[in-house]
XYZ file of C-alpha atoms in Angstrom:
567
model
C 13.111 4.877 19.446
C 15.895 7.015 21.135
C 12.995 7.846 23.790
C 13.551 4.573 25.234
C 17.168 5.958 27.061
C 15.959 5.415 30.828
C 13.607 2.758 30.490
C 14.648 -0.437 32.568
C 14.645 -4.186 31.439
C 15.532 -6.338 33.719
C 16.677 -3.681 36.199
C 19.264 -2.759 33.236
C 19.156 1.068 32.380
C 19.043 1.617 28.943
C 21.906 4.255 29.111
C 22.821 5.514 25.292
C 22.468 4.123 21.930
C 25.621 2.359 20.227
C 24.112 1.080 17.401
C 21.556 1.464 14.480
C 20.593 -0.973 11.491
C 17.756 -1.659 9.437
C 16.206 -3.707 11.526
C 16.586 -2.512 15.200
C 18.224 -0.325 17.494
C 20.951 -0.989 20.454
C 21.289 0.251 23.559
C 23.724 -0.284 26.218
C 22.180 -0.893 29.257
C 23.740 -0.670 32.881
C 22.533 -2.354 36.382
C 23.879 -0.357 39.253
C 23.477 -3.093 41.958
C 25.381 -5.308 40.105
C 28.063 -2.820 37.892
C 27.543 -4.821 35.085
C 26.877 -3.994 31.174
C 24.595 -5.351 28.552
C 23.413 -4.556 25.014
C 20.082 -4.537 24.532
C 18.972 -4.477 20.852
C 14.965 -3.129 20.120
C 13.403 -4.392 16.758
C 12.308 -1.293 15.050
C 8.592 0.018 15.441
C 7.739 -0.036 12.047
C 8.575 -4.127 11.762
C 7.037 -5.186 14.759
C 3.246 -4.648 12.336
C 4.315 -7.080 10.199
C 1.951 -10.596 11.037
C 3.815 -13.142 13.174
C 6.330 -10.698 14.336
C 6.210 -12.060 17.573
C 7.115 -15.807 16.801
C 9.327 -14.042 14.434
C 11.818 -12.504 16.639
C 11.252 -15.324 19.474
C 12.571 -17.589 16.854
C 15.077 -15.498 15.936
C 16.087 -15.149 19.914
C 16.219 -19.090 20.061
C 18.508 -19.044 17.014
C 20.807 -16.971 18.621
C 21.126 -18.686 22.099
C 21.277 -21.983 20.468
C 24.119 -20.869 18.477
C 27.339 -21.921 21.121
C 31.091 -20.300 20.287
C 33.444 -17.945 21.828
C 33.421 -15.620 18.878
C 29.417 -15.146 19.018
C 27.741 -12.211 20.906
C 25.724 -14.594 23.618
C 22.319 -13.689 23.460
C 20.953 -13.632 27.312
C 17.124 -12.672 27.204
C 14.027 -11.614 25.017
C 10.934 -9.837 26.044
C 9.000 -6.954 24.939
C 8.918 -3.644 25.976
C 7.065 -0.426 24.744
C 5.216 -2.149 22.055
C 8.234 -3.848 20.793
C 10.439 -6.616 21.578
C 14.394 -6.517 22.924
C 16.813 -9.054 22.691
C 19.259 -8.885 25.752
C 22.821 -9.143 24.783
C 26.499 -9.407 26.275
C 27.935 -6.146 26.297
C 31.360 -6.589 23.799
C 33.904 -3.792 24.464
C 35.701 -2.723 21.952
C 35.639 -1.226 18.456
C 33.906 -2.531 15.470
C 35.992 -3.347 12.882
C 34.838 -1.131 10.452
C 35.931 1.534 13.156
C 39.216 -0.283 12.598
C 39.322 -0.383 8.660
C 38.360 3.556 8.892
C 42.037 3.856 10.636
C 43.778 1.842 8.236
C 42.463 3.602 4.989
C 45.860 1.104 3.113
C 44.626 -2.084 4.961
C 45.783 -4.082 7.904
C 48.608 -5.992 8.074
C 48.465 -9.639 6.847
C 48.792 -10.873 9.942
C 45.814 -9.483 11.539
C 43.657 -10.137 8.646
C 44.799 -13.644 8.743
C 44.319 -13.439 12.681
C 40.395 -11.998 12.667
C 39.074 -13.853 9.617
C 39.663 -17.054 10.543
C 38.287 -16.329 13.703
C 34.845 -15.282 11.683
C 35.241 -18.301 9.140
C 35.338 -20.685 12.260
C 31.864 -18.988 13.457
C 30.225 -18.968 9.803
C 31.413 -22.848 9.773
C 29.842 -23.981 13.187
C 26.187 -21.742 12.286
C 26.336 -23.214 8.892
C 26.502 -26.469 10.369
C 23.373 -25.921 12.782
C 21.426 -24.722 9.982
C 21.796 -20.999 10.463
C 23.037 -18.584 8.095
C 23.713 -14.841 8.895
C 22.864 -12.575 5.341
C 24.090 -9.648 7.249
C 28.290 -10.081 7.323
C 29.454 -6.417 7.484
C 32.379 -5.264 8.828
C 29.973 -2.927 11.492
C 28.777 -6.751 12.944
C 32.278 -7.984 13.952
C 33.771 -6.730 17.305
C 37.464 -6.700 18.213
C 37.652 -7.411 21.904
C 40.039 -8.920 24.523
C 40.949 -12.501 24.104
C 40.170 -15.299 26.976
C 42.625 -16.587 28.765
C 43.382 -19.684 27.364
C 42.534 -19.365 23.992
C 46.387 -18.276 22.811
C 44.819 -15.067 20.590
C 46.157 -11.606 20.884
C 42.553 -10.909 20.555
C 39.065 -11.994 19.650
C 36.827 -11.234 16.853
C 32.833 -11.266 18.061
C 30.019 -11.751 15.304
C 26.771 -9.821 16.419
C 23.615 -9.797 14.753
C 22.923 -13.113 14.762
C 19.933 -12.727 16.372
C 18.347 -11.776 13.039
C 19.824 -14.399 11.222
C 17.768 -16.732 8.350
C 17.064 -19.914 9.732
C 17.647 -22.628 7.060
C 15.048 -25.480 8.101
C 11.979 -25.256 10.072
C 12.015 -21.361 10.348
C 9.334 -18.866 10.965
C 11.647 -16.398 9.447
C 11.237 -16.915 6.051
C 11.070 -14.043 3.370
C 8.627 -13.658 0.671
C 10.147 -14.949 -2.330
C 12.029 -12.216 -4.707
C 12.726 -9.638 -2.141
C 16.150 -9.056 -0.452
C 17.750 -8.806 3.342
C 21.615 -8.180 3.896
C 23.404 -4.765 3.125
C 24.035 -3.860 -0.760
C 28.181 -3.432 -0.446
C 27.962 -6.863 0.559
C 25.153 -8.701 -0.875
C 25.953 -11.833 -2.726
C 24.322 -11.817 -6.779
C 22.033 -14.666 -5.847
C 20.950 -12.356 -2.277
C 20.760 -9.230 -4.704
C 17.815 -10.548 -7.016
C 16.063 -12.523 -4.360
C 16.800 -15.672 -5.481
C 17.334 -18.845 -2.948
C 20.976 -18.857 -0.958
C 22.955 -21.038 1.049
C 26.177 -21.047 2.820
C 27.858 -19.495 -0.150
C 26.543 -16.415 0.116
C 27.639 -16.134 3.502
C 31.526 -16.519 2.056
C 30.538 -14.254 -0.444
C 29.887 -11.484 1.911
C 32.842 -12.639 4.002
C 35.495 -12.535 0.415
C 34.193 -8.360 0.335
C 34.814 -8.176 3.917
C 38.160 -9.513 3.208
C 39.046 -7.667 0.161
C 38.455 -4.323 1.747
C 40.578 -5.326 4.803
C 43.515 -6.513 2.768
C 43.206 -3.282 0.610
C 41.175 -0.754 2.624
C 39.267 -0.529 -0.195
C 35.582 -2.115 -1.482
C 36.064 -3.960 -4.562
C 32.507 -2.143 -6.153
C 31.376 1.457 -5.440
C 28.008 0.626 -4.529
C 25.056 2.531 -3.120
C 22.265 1.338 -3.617
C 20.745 -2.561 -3.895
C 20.489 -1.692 -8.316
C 24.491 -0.962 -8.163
C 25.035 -4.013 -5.914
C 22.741 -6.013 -8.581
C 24.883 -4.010 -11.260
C 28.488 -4.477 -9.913
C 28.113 -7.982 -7.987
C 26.695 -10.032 -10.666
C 29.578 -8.723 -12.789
C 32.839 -10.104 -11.059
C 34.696 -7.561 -12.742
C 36.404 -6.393 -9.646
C 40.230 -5.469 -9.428
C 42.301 -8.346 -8.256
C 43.768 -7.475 -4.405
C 46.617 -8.007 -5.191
C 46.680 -5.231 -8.119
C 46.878 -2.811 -4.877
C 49.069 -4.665 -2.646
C 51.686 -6.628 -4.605
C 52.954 -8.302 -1.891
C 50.266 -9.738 -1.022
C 50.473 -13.959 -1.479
C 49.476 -15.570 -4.749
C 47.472 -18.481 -2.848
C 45.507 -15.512 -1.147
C 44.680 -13.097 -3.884
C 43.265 -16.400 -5.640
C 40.991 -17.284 -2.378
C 40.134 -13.440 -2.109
C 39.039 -13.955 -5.943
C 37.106 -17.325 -5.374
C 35.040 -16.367 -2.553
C 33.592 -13.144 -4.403
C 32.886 -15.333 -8.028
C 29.229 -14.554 -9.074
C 29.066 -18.354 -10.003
C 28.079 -20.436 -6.792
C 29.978 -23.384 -7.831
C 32.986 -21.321 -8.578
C 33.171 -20.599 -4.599
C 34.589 -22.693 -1.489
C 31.731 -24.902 -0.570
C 31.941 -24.514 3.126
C 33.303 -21.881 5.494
C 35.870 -24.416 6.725
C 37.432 -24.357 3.425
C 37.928 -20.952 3.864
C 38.916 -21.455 7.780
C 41.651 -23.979 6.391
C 43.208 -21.937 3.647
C 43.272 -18.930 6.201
C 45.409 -20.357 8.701
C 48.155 -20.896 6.298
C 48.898 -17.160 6.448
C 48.368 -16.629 10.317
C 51.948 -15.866 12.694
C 54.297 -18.768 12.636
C 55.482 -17.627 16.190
C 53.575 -16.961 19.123
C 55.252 -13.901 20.140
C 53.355 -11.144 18.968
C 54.668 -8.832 16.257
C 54.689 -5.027 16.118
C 51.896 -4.767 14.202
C 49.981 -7.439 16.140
C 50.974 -5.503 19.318
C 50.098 -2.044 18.039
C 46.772 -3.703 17.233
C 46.252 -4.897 20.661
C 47.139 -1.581 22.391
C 44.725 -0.093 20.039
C 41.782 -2.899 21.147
C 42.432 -2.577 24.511
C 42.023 1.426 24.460
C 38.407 0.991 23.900
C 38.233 -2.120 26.863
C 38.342 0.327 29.693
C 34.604 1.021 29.661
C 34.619 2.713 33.444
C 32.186 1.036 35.728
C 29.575 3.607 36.627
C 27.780 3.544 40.252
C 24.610 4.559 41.162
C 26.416 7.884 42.590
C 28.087 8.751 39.827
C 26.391 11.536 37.311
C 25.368 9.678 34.258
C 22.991 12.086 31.703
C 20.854 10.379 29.044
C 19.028 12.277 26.621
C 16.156 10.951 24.509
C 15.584 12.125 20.951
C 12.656 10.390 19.057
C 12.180 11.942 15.416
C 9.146 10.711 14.909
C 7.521 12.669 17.973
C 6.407 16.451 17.409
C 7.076 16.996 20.763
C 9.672 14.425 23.044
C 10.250 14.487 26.290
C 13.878 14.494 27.349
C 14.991 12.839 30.703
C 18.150 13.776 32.552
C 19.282 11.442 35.457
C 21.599 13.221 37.673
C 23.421 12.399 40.642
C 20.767 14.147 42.890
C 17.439 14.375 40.825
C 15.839 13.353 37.422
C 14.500 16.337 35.836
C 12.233 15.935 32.483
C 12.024 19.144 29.816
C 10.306 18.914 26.479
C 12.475 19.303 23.436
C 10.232 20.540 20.231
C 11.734 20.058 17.199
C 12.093 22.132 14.269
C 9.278 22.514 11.293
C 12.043 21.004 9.659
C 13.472 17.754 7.484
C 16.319 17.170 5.274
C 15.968 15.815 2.051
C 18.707 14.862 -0.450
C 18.671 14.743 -3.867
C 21.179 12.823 -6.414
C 21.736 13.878 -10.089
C 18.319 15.288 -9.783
C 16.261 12.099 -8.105
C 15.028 12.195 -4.054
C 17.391 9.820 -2.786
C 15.969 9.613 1.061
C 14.064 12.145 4.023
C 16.072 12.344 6.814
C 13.214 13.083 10.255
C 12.663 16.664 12.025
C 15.583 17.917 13.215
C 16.347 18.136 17.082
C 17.789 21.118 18.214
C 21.290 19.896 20.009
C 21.785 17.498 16.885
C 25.301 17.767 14.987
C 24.961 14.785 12.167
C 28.222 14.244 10.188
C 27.960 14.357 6.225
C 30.485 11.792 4.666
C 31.630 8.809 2.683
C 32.333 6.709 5.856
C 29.121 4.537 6.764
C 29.221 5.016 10.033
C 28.490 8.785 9.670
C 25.085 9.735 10.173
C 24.525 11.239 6.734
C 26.188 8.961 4.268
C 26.420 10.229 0.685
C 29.317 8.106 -1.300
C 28.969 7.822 -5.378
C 31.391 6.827 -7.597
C 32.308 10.292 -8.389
C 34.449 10.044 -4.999
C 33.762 14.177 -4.579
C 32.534 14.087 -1.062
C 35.204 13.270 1.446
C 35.365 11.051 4.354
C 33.693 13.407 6.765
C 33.029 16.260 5.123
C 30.583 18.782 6.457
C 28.333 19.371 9.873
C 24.553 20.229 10.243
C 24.536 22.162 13.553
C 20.753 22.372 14.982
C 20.400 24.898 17.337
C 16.869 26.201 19.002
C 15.741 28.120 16.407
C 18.464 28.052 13.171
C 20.308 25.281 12.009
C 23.932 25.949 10.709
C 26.484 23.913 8.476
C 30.424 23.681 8.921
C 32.764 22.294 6.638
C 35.468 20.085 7.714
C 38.069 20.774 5.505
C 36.951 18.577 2.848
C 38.537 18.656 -0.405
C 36.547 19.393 -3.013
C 34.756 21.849 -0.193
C 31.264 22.625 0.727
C 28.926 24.862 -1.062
C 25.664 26.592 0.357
C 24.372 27.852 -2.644
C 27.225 29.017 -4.773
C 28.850 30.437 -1.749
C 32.313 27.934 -1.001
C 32.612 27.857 2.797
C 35.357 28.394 4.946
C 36.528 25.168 6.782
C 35.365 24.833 10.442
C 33.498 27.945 10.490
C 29.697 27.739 10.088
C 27.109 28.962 8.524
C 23.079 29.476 9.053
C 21.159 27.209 6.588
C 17.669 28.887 5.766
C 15.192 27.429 3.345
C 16.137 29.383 0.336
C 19.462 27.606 -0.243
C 20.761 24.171 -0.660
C 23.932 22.613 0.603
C 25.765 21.800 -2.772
C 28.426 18.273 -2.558
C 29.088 17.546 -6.519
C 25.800 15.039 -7.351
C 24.523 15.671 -4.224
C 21.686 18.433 -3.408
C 20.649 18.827 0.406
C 17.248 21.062 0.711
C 16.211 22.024 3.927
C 12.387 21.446 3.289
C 9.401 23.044 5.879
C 6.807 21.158 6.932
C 3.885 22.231 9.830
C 3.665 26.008 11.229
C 6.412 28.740 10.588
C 8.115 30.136 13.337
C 5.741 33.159 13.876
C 3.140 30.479 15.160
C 1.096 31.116 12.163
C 0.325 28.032 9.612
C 1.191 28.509 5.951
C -0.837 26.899 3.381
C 1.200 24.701 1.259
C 2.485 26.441 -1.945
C 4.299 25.269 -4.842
C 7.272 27.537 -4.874
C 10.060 27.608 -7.895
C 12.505 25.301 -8.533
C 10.272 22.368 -6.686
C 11.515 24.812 -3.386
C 8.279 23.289 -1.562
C 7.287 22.397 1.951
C 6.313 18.765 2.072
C 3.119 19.888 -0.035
C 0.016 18.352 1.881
C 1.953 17.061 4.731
C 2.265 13.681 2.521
C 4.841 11.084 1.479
C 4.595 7.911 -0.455
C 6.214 4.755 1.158
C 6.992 1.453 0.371
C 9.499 -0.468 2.605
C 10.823 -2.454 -0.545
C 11.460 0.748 -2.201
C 14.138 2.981 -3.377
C 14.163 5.130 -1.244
C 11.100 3.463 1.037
C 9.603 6.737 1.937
C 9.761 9.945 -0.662
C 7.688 13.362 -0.141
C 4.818 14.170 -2.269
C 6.170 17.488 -4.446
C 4.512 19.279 -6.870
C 6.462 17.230 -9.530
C 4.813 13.832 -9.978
C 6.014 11.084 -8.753
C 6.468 7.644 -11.257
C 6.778 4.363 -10.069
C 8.340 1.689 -11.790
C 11.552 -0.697 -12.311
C 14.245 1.406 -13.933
C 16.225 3.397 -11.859
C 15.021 6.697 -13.258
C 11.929 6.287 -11.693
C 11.212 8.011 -8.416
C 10.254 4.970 -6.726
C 11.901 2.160 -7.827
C 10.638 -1.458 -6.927
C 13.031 -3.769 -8.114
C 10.533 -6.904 -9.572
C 9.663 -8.569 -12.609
C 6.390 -8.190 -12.132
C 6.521 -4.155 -12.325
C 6.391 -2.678 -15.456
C 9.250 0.051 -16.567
C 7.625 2.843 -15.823
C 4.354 1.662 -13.911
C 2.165 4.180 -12.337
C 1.940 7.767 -11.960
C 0.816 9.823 -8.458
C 0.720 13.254 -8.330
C -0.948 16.150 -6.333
C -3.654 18.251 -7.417
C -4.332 22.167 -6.988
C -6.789 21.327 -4.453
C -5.127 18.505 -3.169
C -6.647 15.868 -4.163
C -4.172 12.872 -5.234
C -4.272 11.317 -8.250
C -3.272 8.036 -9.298
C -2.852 7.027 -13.149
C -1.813 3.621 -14.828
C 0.589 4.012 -16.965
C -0.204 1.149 -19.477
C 1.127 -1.439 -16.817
C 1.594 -4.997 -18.053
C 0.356 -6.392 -14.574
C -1.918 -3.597 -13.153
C -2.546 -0.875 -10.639
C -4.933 -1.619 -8.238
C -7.047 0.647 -5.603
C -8.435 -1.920 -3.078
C -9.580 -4.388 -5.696
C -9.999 -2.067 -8.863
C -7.494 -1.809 -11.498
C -7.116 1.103 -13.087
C -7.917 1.773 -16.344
C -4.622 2.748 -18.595
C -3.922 6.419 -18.850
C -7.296 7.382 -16.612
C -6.560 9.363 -13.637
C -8.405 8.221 -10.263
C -8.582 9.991 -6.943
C -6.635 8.167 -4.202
C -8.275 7.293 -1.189
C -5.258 8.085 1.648
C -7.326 4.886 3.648
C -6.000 2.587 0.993
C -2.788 1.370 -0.403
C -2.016 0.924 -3.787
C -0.943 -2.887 -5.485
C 1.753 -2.144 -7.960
C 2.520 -6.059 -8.939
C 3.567 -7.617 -5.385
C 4.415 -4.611 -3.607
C 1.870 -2.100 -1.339
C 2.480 1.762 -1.580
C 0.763 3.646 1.300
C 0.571 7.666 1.358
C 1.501 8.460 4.662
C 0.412 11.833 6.234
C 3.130 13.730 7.838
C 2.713 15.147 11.207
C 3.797 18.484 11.720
């Protein structure tokens, strides 16, 4: 969707992207007449399918502008563009405060915890009471920003994303039941499983929020929705105050309440919460050294530099999904459009052994960070802690692409070959990137360099191309999209499946898809309790049939499409 950079809504320019979730895609967007920001966010392609979408996200929009306080991102317009829809945002300057936590790897300062997250409890308590609740709390959705003049803060703490909120009553945004929205590291148990929430889950999300700002840490290492299911159900978490001893009794115990995996066990409303968090804000108004080195640090991201229509302002378009994208410069004296191809190439990482996700084509001018941080564009974090914050670089170039290490410390391996920090290597086929669990393959797909196809061939070691150009996928799925290899692929419940689909109603170990000699795609039952079904036939147990690509596959309430990929 990055081909959208020059488009205009509203005469706004969508400029760059400063954002990227799940479930869209934001843009800042400029108008020159008027020298004025916005932030326009673009529901992902791939969503907008889905039946009602439409109504959907209009809802959604009305949700948002309905939803009056100074700490919410005002929502300003809706409308569709490129066979999608945008919702027109305020433009917030400032950084995020998960930017902020990433500075602070001990935690803030009481007083500035005290001083944001009442600020969010106040919002959370005002949506809950209009019937809204927003299933997304991350600390990526709350900006720091300037305060208003009269409202006697050093600074204010904005909630975005409520434009995809769940409505409570009278919604058109309802999820099928036993399926999950939200991010795993923050997921309340009950949101986890798919069962019915309320407020609570809200303060759930909002007690891990303010854990890992009082500690700089996450109470669980979780990453992926089973370990959130795993580790959040469990409440067997260590206590805050176990790494900051000074930190006050009455708040280690609220820290503790919010995050209980028993609903009633929680503060009922976010004004409870709001209440019992202004106890520990700043007795005095005048701000403290910490509170000021917090505003300096605020403010030096509030100087966003007004651009005119004179000025040189370059926006370059990337869309992975393209074979070919065309890339559109605005200069000060001409726009000049040059086609960027893409390399025959994806990324796919592996841990202990199992495809974990396909990262698109790469783009040659790319550089995509490899780290534990999330806001990194390749995030790998386990609980063996071995890859560091920002550890490594993939480098694409025109015609190689090339890998750096960034003086992690457990160090970066191509092959069995430890690099040298900041110098970097060429990454060919042949070899993978080695980070402790973590395998990165550099996998072909379409025509080698020469201009000449290749015929897909199972090499050793599963070294393959994407064999037959096809991938499985399944947007409720773990991962939602995995390459067809010359191993099988198994779908079922437990996690050592390859496709995991986290429901009752699929077996262990469910059904079986694999590719034949000739290509041909098989699809076997694998003595399934509730079925595999090809259009409306189910399979017969242990009795391979051919797969029609034109067709999805039923396994219990959940679709699996083969996708071909375009090279």
């Amino acid at each position: 969707m990055h081909h959208l950079i020059g488009h205009n809504v509203n005469n706004y320019e969508l400029q760059d992207v400063i954002g990227e979730g799940s479930m869209g895609i934001v843009y800042r967007a400029y108008h020159h007449e008027l020298q004025a920001y916005k932030a326009v966010k673009v529901l992902r392609p791939e969503l907008v399918n889905f039946s009602d979408s439409f109504d959907r996200f209009l809802q959604e929009a009305r949700t948002a502008a309905r939803l009056k306080h100074p700490n919410i991102v005002k929502v300003q317009n809706f409308g569709e563009i490129e066979h999608s829809y945008y919702l027109m945002m305020e433009y917030v300057e400032g950084p995020s405060l998960r930017q902020l936590l990433n500075e602070y790897p001990d935690g803030l300062e009481l007083p500035q915890v005290a001083q944001i997250f009442t600020q969010i409890a106040s919002v959370l308590d005002m949506a809950h009471k209009q019937g809204a609740l927003h299933r997304d709390l991350k600390p990526d959705n709350i900006l720091l920003t300037r305060s208003l003049q009269d409202d006697n803060l050093p600074y204010r703490a904005m909630v975005t994303d409520f434009g995809l909120v769940k409505i409570l009553k009278d919604s058109l945004t309802n999820t099928k039941e036993g399926t999950t929205m939200g991010t795993p590291a923050y997921m309340s148990p009950e949101q986890c499983i798919g069962d019915p929430i309320d407020e609570r889950s809200d303060i759930y999300a909002l007690g891990v929020m303010l854990y890992e700002a009082i500690t700089g840490k996450r109470p669980y290492p979780i990453r992926s929705l089973f370990d959130a299911v795993k580790f959040h159900g469990s409440g067997n978490f260590v206590a805050p105050r176990a790494h900051v001893p000074s930190l006050p009794v009455k708040l280690n115990v609220l820290v503790r309440r919010m995050m209980s995996p028993e609903l009633e066990k929680r503060p009922k409303t976010a004004d409870d919460v709001f209440t019992q968090l202004k106890r520990f804000l700043p007795k005095s108004l005048e701000p403290s050294t910490g509170t000021n080195r917090m505003i300096d640090r605020i403010h030096s991201e509030v100087a966003l530099e007004v651009v005119s229509s004179q000025d040189r302002v370059a926006a370059v378009s990337v869309a992975s999904s393209a074979p070919d994208q065309e890339v559109t410069i605005h200069t000060k004296d001409k726009t000049q459009k040059d086609v960027v191809k893409p390399l025959p190439y994806c990324i796919v990482v592996t841990y202990q052994g199992s495809v974990d996700r396909v990262y698109p084509p790469l783009v040659p001018g790319q550089k995509l960070i490899i780290g534990r941080l999330p806001d990194v564009e390749i995030v790998l974090d386990s609980p063996e802690r071995y890859v560091s914050k920002q550890h490594c670089e993939i480098i694409v170039e025109l015609e190689t692409v090339r890998v750096r290490d960034l003086k992690s410390t457990n160090g970066t391996f191509l092959g069995q070959m430890r690099l040298d920090a900041d110098e970097s290597y060429e990454w060919t086929e042949d070899v993978d990137i080695n980070l402790g669990a973590f395998k990165l393959s550099l996998q072909y797909q379409g025509q080698r360099r020469g201009g000449e196809a290749e015929a897909p061939t199972a090499v050793e070691n599963d070294k393959t191309l994407i064999h037959g150009r096809f991938a499985l996928r399944c947007d409720d799925a773990l991962p939602q999209k995995l390459p067809l290899l010359v191993k099988p692929i198994v779908i079922g419940r437990i996690p050592s499946c390859d496709l995991v689909l986290n429901n009752t109603r699929v077996s262990k170990r469910h059904c079986r898809v694999e590719m034949q000699a000739d290509e041909s795609i098989l699809v076997t039952d694998l003595n399934s309790t509730n079925g595999t079904f090809l259009r409306d036939r189910r399979l017969m147990p242990h009795q391979p049939v051919v797969w029609d690509s034109a067709a999805p596959i039923r396994v219990g309430d959940f679709w699996v499409h083969l996708d071909e990929i375009q090279s």
